[in-house]
């Protein structure tokens, strides 16, 4: 259970790394549903999205024009120094970064922004395999590794306001079961932040949607499944990507409805994106409403989208253009209009921190036709259990190509089809956020799932060496059990600890928050480097989940 002090614990100062800088930026804490700076003043996010757009491939399966690659906006100190005067002109106190690379150095950008009093909201997911698949979501060791390795890298900085565990994972009523995996991610990220004494907030950014499922989504992410008023599995900060205010609209026309929807919400909320582009130029008059006494009882500011140019299905966003050589910034009317609106905004400094009230976490919404998420969450992905299992599998995935993530999906589909044809089941690698049933191997790295399925088929066919080949991508493990009974016993022994929740730890060899190496990774992780999974083709492992889920749903692969 999360310590009660965590709910009002602020951003931990970075100490030695940012010596002489600490005075430039205050800690921010959450009391109940509001944010406060260390001096007791109400904190409102006056932010801007700060991420250059990566490569976008338009297709029928990419209707949101989501990028398949990314450019880390916090790893180029020269660019951050170039942009700082413009961010200061805008009057922002926060930027949102959608994708960062934990293997790069972020010292220059983070210190530059900290010195200027600018906080960062960092999304932990990455394009493609570094995020949850909406169609077949799961919560696995490689995703958990990615998340905590990113947190580990940024934990030394004093201006991380929040980490988002997802962005628009749930986009329709029939996909609300995915929320179980988002909530599990929030639970485990919170536990890890507690373990390293970080007070950074845990958030999620949601698409704006019909209230019949948006309301339960928001309530679900901030509820307590145990019914004991615990926030251990609840987010701290709910973000709504809201584009309702177009042109010179009014509060009554664009925001009165959403204000009413969230009137009784229990944690802090903000607009994680805003800035409709259907009536250019953007006037940004919504800022006057968002940062006003009308909306301050519910909302704690927002993030204007976007500083850099960004194409979307709705049109072209962006407040500045950067010269081809990267040296010059040219602002647009979008920039100057937002600058004026942010400068004019003066939200009320109420309620006082002492009057904000204690955190409370209601029971979770019940399932219905538009809300499918179970209150039974997936377990914390367990490295030790998954590695033990891998070592005891009789047929192991040994790819014939270095780009092994490109073939994992198709091999899994093929192996599961063979098992299904023989009357077997791939239920051990499946997850179901509606029923709350999670296969014993479903938390493992996809490559371990593949080895498990290959081993199942290998043993089912009488341990014939050819049955382990899979096009030259499998190798018989001579030290592993070769009979079905012995294999089941070994797997059960390994997976005995792979249920319930635990505090995640860094993968073996990863630098700890203090800079030393982690000697073990008992609570999380994968036997394959997380980055090598994440930076692969965006559709390979995702396709794996879609097709395996489809096979189970159709009855081709049975659920035991």
mmCIF file with all atom_site columns, C-alpha atoms in Angstrom, residues 50 52 72-85 87 104-113 326:
data_model
loop_
_atom_site.group_PDB
_atom_site.id
_atom_site.type_symbol
_atom_site.label_atom_id
_atom_site.label_alt_id
_atom_site.label_comp_id
_atom_site.label_asym_id
_atom_site.label_entity_id
_atom_site.label_seq_id
_atom_site.pdbx_PDB_ins_code
_atom_site.Cartn_x
_atom_site.Cartn_y
_atom_site.Cartn_z
_atom_site.occupancy
_atom_site.B_iso_or_equiv
_atom_site.pdbx_formal_charge
_atom_site.auth_seq_id
_atom_site.auth_comp_id
_atom_site.auth_asym_id
_atom_site.auth_atom_id
_atom_site.pdbx_PDB_model_num
ATOM 1  C CA . UNK A 1 50  ? 6.989  20.335 -26.778 1.00 0.00 ? 50  UNK A CA 1
ATOM 2  C CA . UNK A 1 52  ? 8.870  17.576 -32.799 1.00 0.00 ? 52  UNK A CA 1
ATOM 3  C CA . UNK A 1 72  ? 13.616 13.218 -28.085 1.00 0.00 ? 72  UNK A CA 1
ATOM 4  C CA . UNK A 1 73  ? 12.903 16.900 -27.300 1.00 0.00 ? 73  UNK A CA 1
ATOM 5  C CA . UNK A 1 74  ? 14.887 16.868 -24.055 1.00 0.00 ? 74  UNK A CA 1
ATOM 6  C CA . UNK A 1 75  ? 18.140 15.426 -25.405 1.00 0.00 ? 75  UNK A CA 1
ATOM 7  C CA . UNK A 1 76  ? 19.298 18.378 -27.544 1.00 0.00 ? 76  UNK A CA 1
ATOM 8  C CA . UNK A 1 77  ? 20.692 21.063 -25.256 1.00 0.00 ? 77  UNK A CA 1
ATOM 9  C CA . UNK A 1 78  ? 21.334 23.455 -28.134 1.00 0.00 ? 78  UNK A CA 1
ATOM 10 C CA . UNK A 1 79  ? 17.693 23.268 -29.252 1.00 0.00 ? 79  UNK A CA 1
ATOM 11 C CA . UNK A 1 80  ? 16.383 23.704 -25.701 1.00 0.00 ? 80  UNK A CA 1
ATOM 12 C CA . UNK A 1 81  ? 18.581 26.784 -25.232 1.00 0.00 ? 81  UNK A CA 1
ATOM 13 C CA . UNK A 1 82  ? 17.339 28.104 -28.574 1.00 0.00 ? 82  UNK A CA 1
ATOM 14 C CA . UNK A 1 83  ? 13.695 27.622 -27.599 1.00 0.00 ? 83  UNK A CA 1
ATOM 15 C CA . UNK A 1 84  ? 13.876 28.838 -24.005 1.00 0.00 ? 84  UNK A CA 1
ATOM 16 C CA . UNK A 1 85  ? 13.416 32.566 -24.787 1.00 0.00 ? 85  UNK A CA 1
ATOM 17 C CA . UNK A 1 87  ? 8.869  29.507 -24.088 1.00 0.00 ? 87  UNK A CA 1
ATOM 18 C CA . UNK A 1 104 ? 20.434 9.698  -24.077 1.00 0.00 ? 104 UNK A CA 1
ATOM 19 C CA . UNK A 1 105 ? 21.666 12.511 -21.840 1.00 0.00 ? 105 UNK A CA 1
ATOM 20 C CA . UNK A 1 106 ? 19.063 15.074 -20.758 1.00 0.00 ? 106 UNK A CA 1
ATOM 21 C CA . UNK A 1 107 ? 21.098 17.141 -18.314 1.00 0.00 ? 107 UNK A CA 1
ATOM 22 C CA . UNK A 1 108 ? 21.386 20.285 -20.407 1.00 0.00 ? 108 UNK A CA 1
ATOM 23 C CA . UNK A 1 109 ? 17.699 20.607 -21.322 1.00 0.00 ? 109 UNK A CA 1
ATOM 24 C CA . UNK A 1 110 ? 16.397 19.692 -17.903 1.00 0.00 ? 110 UNK A CA 1
ATOM 25 C CA . UNK A 1 111 ? 18.714 22.128 -16.129 1.00 0.00 ? 111 UNK A CA 1
ATOM 26 C CA . UNK A 1 112 ? 17.923 24.879 -18.651 1.00 0.00 ? 112 UNK A CA 1
ATOM 27 C CA . UNK A 1 113 ? 14.206 24.478 -18.021 1.00 0.00 ? 113 UNK A CA 1
ATOM 28 C CA . UNK A 1 326 ? 17.940 24.421 -36.691 1.00 0.00 ? 326 UNK A CA 1
#
